[in-house]
GROMACS .gro file of C-alpha atoms in nm:
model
  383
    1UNK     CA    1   0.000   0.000   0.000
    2UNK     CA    2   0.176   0.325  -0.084
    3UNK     CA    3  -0.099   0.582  -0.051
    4UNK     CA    4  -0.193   0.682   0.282
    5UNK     CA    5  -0.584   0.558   0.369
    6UNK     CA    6  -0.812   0.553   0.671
    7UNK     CA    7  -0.799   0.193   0.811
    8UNK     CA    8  -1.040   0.031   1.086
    9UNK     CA    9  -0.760  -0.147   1.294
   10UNK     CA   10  -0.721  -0.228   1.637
   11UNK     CA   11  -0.406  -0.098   1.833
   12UNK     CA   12  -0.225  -0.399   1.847
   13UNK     CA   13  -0.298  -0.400   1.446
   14UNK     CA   14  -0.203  -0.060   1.432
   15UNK     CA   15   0.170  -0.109   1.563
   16UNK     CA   16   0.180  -0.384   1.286
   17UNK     CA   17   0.143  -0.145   1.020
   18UNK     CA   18   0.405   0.112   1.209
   19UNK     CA   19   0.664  -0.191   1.186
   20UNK     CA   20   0.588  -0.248   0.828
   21UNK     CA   21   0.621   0.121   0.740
   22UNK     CA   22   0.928   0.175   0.916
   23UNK     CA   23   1.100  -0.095   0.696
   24UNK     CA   24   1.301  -0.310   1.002
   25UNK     CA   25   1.535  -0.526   0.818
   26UNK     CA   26   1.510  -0.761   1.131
   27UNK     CA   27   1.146  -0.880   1.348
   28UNK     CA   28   1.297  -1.147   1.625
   29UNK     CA   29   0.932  -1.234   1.796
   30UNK     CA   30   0.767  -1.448   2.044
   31UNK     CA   31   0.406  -1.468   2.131
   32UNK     CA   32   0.217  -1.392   2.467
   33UNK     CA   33  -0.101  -1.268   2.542
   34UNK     CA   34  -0.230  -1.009   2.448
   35UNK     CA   35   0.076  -0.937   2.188
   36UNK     CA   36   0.033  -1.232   1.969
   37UNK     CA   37  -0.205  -1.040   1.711
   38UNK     CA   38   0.107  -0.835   1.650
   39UNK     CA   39   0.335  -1.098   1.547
   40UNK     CA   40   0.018  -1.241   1.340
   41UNK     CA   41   0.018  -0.956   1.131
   42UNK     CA   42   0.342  -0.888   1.095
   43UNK     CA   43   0.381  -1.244   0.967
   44UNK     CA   44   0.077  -1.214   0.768
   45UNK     CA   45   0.268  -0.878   0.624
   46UNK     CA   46   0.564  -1.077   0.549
   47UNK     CA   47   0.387  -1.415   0.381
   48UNK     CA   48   0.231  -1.222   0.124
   49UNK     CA   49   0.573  -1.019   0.053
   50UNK     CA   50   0.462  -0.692   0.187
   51UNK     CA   51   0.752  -0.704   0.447
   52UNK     CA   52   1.118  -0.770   0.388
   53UNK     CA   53   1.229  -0.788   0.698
   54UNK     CA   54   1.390  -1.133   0.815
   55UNK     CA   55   1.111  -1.268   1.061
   56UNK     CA   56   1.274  -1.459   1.358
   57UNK     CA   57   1.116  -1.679   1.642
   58UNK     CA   58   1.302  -1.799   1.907
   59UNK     CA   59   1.242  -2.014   2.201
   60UNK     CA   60   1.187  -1.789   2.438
   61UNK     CA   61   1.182  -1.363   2.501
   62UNK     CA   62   1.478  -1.380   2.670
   63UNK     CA   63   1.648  -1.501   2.331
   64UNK     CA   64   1.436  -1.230   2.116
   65UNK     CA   65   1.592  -0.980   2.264
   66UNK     CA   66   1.934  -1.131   2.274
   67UNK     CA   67   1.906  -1.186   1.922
   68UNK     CA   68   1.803  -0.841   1.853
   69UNK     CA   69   2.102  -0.641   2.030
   70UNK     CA   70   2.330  -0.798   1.767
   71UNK     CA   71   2.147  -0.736   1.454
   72UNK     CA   72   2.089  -0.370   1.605
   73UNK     CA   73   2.517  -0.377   1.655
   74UNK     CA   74   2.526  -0.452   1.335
   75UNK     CA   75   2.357  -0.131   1.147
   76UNK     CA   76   1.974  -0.340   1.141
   77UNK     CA   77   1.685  -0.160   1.198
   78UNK     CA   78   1.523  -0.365   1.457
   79UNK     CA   79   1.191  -0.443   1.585
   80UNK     CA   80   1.009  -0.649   1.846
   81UNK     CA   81   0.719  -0.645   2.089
   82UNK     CA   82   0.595  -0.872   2.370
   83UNK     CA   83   0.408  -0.836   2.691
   84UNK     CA   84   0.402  -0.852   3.085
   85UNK     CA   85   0.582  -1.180   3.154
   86UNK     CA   86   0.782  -1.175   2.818
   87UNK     CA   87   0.928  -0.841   2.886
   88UNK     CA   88   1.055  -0.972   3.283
   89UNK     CA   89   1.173  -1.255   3.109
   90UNK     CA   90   1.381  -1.011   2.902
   91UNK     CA   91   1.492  -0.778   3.198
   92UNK     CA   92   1.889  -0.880   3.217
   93UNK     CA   93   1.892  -0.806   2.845
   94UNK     CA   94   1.689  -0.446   2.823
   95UNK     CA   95   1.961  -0.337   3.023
   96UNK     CA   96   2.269  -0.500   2.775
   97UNK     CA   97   2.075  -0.321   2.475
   98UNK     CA   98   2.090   0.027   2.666
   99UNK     CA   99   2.402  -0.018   2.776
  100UNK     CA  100   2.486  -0.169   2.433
  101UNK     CA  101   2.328   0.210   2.279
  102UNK     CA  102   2.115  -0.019   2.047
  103UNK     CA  103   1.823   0.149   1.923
  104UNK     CA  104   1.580  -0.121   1.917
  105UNK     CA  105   1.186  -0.025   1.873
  106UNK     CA  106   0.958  -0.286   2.113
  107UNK     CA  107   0.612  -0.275   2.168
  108UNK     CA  108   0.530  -0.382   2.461
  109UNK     CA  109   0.120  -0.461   2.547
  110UNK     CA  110   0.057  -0.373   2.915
  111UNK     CA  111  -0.070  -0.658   3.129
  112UNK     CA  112  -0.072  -0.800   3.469
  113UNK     CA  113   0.236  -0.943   3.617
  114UNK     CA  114   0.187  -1.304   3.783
  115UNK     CA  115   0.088  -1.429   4.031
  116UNK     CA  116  -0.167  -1.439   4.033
  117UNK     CA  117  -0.258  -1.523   3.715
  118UNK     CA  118  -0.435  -1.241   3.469
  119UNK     CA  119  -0.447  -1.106   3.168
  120UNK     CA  120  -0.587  -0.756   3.228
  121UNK     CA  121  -0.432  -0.434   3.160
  122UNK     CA  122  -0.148  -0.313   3.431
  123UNK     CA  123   0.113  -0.122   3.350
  124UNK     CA  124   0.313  -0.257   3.663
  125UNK     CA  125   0.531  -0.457   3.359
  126UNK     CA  126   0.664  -0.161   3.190
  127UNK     CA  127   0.694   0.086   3.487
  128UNK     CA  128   0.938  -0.214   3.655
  129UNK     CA  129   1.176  -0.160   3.385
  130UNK     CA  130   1.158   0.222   3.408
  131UNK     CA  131   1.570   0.195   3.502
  132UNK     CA  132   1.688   0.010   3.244
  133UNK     CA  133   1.785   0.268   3.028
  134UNK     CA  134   1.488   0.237   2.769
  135UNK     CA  135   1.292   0.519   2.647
  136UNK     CA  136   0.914   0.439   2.698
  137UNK     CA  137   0.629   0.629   2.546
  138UNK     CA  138   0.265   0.572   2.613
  139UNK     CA  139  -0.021   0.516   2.398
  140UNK     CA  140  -0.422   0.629   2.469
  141UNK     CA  141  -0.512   0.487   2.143
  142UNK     CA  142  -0.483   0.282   1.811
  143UNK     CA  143  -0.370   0.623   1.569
  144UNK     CA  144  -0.118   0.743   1.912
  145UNK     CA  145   0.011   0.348   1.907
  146UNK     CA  146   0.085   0.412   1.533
  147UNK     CA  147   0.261   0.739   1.509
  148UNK     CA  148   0.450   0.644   1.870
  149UNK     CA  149   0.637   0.389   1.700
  150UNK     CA  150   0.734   0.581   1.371
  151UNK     CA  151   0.845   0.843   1.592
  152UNK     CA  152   1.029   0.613   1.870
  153UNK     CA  153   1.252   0.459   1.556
  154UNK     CA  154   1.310   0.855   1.462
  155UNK     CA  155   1.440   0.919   1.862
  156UNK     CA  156   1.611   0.615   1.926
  157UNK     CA  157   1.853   0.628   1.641
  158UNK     CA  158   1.915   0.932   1.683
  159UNK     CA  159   2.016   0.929   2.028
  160UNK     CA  160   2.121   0.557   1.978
  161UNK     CA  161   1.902   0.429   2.275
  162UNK     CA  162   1.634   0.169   2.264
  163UNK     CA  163   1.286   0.273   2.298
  164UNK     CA  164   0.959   0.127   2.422
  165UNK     CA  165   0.635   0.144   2.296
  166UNK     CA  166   0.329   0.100   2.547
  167UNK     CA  167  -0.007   0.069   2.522
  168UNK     CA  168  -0.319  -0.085   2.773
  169UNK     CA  169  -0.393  -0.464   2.726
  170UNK     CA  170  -0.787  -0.481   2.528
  171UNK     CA  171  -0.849  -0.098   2.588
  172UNK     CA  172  -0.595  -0.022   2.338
  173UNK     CA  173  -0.477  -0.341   2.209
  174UNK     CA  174  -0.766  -0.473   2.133
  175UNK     CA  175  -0.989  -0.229   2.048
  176UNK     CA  176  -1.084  -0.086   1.705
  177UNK     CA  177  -1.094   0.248   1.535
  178UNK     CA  178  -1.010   0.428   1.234
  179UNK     CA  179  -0.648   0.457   1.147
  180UNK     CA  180  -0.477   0.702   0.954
  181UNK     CA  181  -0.225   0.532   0.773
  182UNK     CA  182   0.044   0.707   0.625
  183UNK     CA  183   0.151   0.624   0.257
  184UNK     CA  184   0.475   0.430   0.241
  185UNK     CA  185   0.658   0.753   0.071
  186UNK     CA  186   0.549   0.958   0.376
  187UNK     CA  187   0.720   0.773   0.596
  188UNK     CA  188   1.046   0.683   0.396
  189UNK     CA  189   1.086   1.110   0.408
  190UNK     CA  190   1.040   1.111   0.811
  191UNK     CA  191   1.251   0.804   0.855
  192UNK     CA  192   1.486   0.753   0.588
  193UNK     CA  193   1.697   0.392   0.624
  194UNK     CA  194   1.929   0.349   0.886
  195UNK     CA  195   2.248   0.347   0.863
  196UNK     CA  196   2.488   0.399   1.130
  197UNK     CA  197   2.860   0.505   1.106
  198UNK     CA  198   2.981   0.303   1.399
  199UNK     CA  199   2.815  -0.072   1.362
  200UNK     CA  200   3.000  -0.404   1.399
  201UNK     CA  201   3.144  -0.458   1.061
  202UNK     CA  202   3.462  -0.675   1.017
  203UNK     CA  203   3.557  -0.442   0.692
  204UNK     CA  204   3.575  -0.152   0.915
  205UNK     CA  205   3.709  -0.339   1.261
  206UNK     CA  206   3.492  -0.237   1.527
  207UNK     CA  207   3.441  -0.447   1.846
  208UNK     CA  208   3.202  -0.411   2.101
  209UNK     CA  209   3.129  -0.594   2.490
  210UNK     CA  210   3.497  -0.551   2.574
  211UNK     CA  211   3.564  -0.542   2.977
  212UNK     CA  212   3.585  -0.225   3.090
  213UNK     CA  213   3.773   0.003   3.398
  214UNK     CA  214   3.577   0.150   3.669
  215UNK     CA  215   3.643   0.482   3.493
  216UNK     CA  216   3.499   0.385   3.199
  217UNK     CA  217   3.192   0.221   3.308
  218UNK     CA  218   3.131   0.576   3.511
  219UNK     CA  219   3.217   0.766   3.198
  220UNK     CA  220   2.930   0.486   2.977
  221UNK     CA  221   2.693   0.592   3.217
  222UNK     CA  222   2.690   0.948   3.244
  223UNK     CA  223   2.692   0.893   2.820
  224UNK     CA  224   2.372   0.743   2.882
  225UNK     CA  225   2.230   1.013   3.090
  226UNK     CA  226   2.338   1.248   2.854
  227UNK     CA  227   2.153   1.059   2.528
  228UNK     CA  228   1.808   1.038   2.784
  229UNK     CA  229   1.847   1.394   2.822
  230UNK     CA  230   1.871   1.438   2.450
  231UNK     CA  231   1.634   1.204   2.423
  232UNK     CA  232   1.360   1.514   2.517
  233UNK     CA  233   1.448   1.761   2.262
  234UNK     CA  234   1.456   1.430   1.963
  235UNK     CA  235   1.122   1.374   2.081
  236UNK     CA  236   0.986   1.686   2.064
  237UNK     CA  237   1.165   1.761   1.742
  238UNK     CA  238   1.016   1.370   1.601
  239UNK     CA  239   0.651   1.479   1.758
  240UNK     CA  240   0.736   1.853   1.564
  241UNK     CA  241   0.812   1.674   1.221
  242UNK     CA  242   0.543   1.412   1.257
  243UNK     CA  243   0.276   1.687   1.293
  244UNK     CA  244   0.413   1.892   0.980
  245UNK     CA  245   0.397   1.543   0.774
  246UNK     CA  246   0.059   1.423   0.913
  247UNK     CA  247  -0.155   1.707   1.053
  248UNK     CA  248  -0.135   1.504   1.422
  249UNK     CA  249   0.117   1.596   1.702
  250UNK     CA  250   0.056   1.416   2.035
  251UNK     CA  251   0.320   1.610   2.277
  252UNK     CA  252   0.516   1.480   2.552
  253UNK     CA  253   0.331   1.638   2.789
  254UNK     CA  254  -0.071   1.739   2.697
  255UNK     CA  255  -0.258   1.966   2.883
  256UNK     CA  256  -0.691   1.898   2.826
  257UNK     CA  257  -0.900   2.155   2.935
  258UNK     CA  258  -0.599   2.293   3.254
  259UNK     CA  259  -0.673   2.652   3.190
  260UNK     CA  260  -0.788   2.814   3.524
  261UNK     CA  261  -0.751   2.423   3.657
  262UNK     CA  262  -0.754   2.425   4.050
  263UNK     CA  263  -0.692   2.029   4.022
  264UNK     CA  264  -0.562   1.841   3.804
  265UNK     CA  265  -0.559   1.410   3.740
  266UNK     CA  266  -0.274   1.319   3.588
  267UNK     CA  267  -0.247   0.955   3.442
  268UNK     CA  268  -0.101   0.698   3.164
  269UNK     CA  269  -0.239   0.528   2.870
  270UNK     CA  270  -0.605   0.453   2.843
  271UNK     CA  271  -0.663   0.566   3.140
  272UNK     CA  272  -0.660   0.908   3.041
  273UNK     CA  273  -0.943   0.891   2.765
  274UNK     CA  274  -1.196   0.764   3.059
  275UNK     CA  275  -1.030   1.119   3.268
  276UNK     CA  276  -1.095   1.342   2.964
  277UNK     CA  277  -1.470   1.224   3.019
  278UNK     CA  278  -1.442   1.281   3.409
  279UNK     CA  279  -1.314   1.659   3.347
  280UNK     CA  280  -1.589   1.744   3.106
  281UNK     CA  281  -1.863   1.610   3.372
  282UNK     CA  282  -1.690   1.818   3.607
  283UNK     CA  283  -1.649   2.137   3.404
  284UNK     CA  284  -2.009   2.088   3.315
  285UNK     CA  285  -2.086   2.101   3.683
  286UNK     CA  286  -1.879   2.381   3.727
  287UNK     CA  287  -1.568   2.288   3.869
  288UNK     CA  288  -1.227   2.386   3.723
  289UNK     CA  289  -1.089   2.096   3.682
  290UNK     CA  290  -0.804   1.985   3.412
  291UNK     CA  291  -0.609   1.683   3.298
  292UNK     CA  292  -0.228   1.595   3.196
  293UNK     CA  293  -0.139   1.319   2.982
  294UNK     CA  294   0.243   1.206   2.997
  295UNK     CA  295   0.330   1.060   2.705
  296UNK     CA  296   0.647   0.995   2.779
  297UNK     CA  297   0.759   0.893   3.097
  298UNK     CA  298   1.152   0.837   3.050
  299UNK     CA  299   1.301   1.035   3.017
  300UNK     CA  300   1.136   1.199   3.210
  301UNK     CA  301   0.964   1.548   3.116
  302UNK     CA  302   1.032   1.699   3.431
  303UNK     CA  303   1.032   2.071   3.340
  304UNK     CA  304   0.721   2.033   3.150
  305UNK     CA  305   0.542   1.867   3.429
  306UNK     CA  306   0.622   2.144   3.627
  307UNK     CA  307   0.495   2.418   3.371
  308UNK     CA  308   0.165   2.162   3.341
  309UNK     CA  309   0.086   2.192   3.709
  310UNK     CA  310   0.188   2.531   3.777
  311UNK     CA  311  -0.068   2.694   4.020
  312UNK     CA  312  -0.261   2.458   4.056
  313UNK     CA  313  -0.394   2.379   4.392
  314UNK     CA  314  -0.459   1.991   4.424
  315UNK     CA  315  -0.307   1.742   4.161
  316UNK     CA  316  -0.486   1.357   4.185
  317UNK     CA  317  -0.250   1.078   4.027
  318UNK     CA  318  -0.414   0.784   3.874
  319UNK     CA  319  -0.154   0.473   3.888
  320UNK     CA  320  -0.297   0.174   3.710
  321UNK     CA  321   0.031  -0.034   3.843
  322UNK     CA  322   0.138  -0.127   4.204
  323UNK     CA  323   0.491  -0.129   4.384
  324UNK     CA  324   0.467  -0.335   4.687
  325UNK     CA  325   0.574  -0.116   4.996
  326UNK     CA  326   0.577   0.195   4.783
  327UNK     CA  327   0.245   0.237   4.575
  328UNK     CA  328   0.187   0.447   4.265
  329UNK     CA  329   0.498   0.435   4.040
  330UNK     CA  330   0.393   0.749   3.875
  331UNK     CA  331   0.224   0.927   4.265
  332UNK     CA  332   0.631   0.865   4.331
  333UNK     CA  333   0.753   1.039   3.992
  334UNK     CA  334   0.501   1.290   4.018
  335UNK     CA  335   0.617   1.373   4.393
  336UNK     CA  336   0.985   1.383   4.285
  337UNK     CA  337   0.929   1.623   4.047
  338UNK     CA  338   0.752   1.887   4.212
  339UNK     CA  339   0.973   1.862   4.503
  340UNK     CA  340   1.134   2.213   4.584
  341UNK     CA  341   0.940   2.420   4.347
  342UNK     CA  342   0.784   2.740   4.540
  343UNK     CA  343   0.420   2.687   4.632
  344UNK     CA  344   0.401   2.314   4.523
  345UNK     CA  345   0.067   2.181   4.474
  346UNK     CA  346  -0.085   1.872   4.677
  347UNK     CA  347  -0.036   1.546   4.547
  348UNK     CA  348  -0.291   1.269   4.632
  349UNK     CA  349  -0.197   0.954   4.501
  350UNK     CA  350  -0.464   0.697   4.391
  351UNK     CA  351  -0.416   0.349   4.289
  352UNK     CA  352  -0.737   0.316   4.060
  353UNK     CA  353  -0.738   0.026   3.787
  354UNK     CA  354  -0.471  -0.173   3.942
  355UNK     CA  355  -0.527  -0.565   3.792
  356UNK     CA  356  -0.758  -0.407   3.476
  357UNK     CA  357  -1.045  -0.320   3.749
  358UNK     CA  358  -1.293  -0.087   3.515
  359UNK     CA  359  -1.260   0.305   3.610
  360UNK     CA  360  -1.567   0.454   3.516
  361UNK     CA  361  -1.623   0.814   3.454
  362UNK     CA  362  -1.838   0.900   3.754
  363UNK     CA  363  -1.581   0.697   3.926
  364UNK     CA  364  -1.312   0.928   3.844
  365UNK     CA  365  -1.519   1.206   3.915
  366UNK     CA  366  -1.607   1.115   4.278
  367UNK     CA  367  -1.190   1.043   4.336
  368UNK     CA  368  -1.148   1.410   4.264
  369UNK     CA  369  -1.406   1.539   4.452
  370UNK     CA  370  -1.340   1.358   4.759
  371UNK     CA  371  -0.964   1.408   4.692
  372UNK     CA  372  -0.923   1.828   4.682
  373UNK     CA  373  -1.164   1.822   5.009
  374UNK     CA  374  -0.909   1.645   5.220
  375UNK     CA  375  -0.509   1.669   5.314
  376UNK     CA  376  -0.281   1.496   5.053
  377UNK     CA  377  -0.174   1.152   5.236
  378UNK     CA  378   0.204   1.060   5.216
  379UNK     CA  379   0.152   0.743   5.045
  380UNK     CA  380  -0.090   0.585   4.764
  381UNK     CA  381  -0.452   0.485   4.879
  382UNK     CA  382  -0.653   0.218   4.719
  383UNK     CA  383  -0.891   0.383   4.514
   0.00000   0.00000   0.00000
């Protein structure tokens, strides 16, 4: 297909067609629930020649990823995606591909973490690896899971650091809208092939996974910290480009209806369409009341945050995840970035749609409510 066209996809569907438009040369995949329709259509993709890439399956997600970080060494343009248990199975190697400045593109479906067993949406999967050097964006939607990925290959090769994709297990994944799929040509202009000057090529003799000093392990990391932090500005400049190409810019950072805002929920993912819903009942009733969306939660947009929430009196974080002996992941982020600003706001921390549990509207609506009428508490309450 090489003009663009309105599709009816699903988001898992929807990443397919980012993969295929973004041309990897290599797909190592494994299936789990609820990822598998993205290797299914990928493969589909591939079986009727519509996809060149070389399709691998290994035994297990620990070997996907170890058999992308060498392809990505080599100059590839890589892809992969998996879920929940398939991405902690790959934890000891998300940190060799950062480390290894590999700019693989995953996808990674957000689900519950056993045990118990589930297979609801949870971002608890994702948020766990929020240290391994990965850039991770996240998705409301089937068009946002789309354009995320295009844009993640732009930033990650730029900045030569892997990034993640993530989007809500059924509420994304699995649900369907219309797609606006760019034309092949489009995205060749935005993303033109990669090809990396410093690869692992035996015609030019580079090496790489030598032992290293203390010194120069310091040195690697503080490299790192210095691509995340570029990492920012390639995003914004990728989200920048992508709306000039497409008519559709997403931010790193999106403000819905915060002008005036005396609170403010702040969430993740799908979680944030069901919000938008909360704030118009409440605006309709007369209370100023906003929402921000962080799209992208590492790096992390620290200084926009702050601009986001500025003046505003109460702030009520939604965590659909759960540290043990800690809480909200993102009640904790949120915290650690307002700290030390003059006239903070108050932060109440809510763990609401923790295991998939449904978060209605009206739901939402009471949290905040009940929330700005009472003192922030230290930690995250069940919600």
């Amino acid at each position: 297909m090489n003009p663009s066209a309105t599709l009816l996809l699903n988001g898992n569907h929807a990443v397919s067609w980012a993969a295929r438009l973004a041309r990897p040369q290599v797909v190592p995949v494994y299936p789990i629930t609820p990822q598998t329709p993205i290797l299914e259509q990928i493969t589909e993709f591939h079986a009727r020649g519509e996809m060149q890439a070389e399709i691998l399956t290994p035994e297990s997600e620990h070997s996907v990823l170890a058999a992308c970080v060498p392809a990505s060494l080599a100059g590839a343009r890589v892809f992969t995606a998996t879920a929940s248990q398939g991405l902690l199975l790959m934890h000891e190697v998300l940190h060799y591909a950062a480390g290894a400045r590999a700019p693989i593109v995953m996808a990674n479906v957000n689900r519950t973490v056993a045990s118990p067993w589930a297979f609801w949406p949870d971002q608890t999967d994702s948020l766990a690896q929020r240290d391994t050097g990965w850039i991770q964006y996240y998705s409301e939607s089937p068009q946002e899971s789309l354009d995320s990925v295009l844009q993640a290959f732009r930033v990650a090769e730029r900045v030569r650091l892997p990034a993640m994709v993530n989007h809500d297990a059924f509420y994304v994944s699995h649900s369907l809208e219309a797609v606006a799929v760019p034309s092949q040509d489009e995205v060749d202009g935005f993303l033109p092939p990669y090809a990396p000057a410093q690869r692992l090529d035996a015609t030019i003799g580079a090496s790489w996974g030598n032992v290293v000093t203390q010194d120069m392990f310091c040195r690697h990391r503080q490299e790192m910290q210095q691509a995340m932090d570029d990492a920012l500005l390639a995003a914004q400049e990728a989200d920048r480009a992508w709306g000039e190409l497409t008519g559709r810019t997403w931010g790193l950072v999106e403000r819905y209806r915060c002008d005036g805002a005396v609170a403010v929920v702040v969430a993740l993912g799908s979680m944030c369409g069901t919000a938008r819903e909360a704030v118009d009942q409440l605006r309709a009733a007369g209370r100023a009341v906003g929402l921000v969306k962080l799209r992208l939660f590492r790096p992390f947009p620290l200084q926009a945050l702050r601009a986001a929430l500025h003046g505003v009196r109460d702030v009520v974080v939604l965590d659909r995840n759960h540290s043990p002996g800690l809480g909200g992941i993102l009640n904790q982020e949120v915290r650690a970035a307002l700290y030390g600003i003059e006239s903070p706001p108050r932060v109440h921390g809510l763990l609401a749609g923790v295991g998939g549990v449904n978060v209605p509207p009206q739901h939402i609506v009471k949290l905040v409510q009940d929330a700005v009428c009472r003192a922030p508490s230290p930690q995250s309450t069940w919600a």
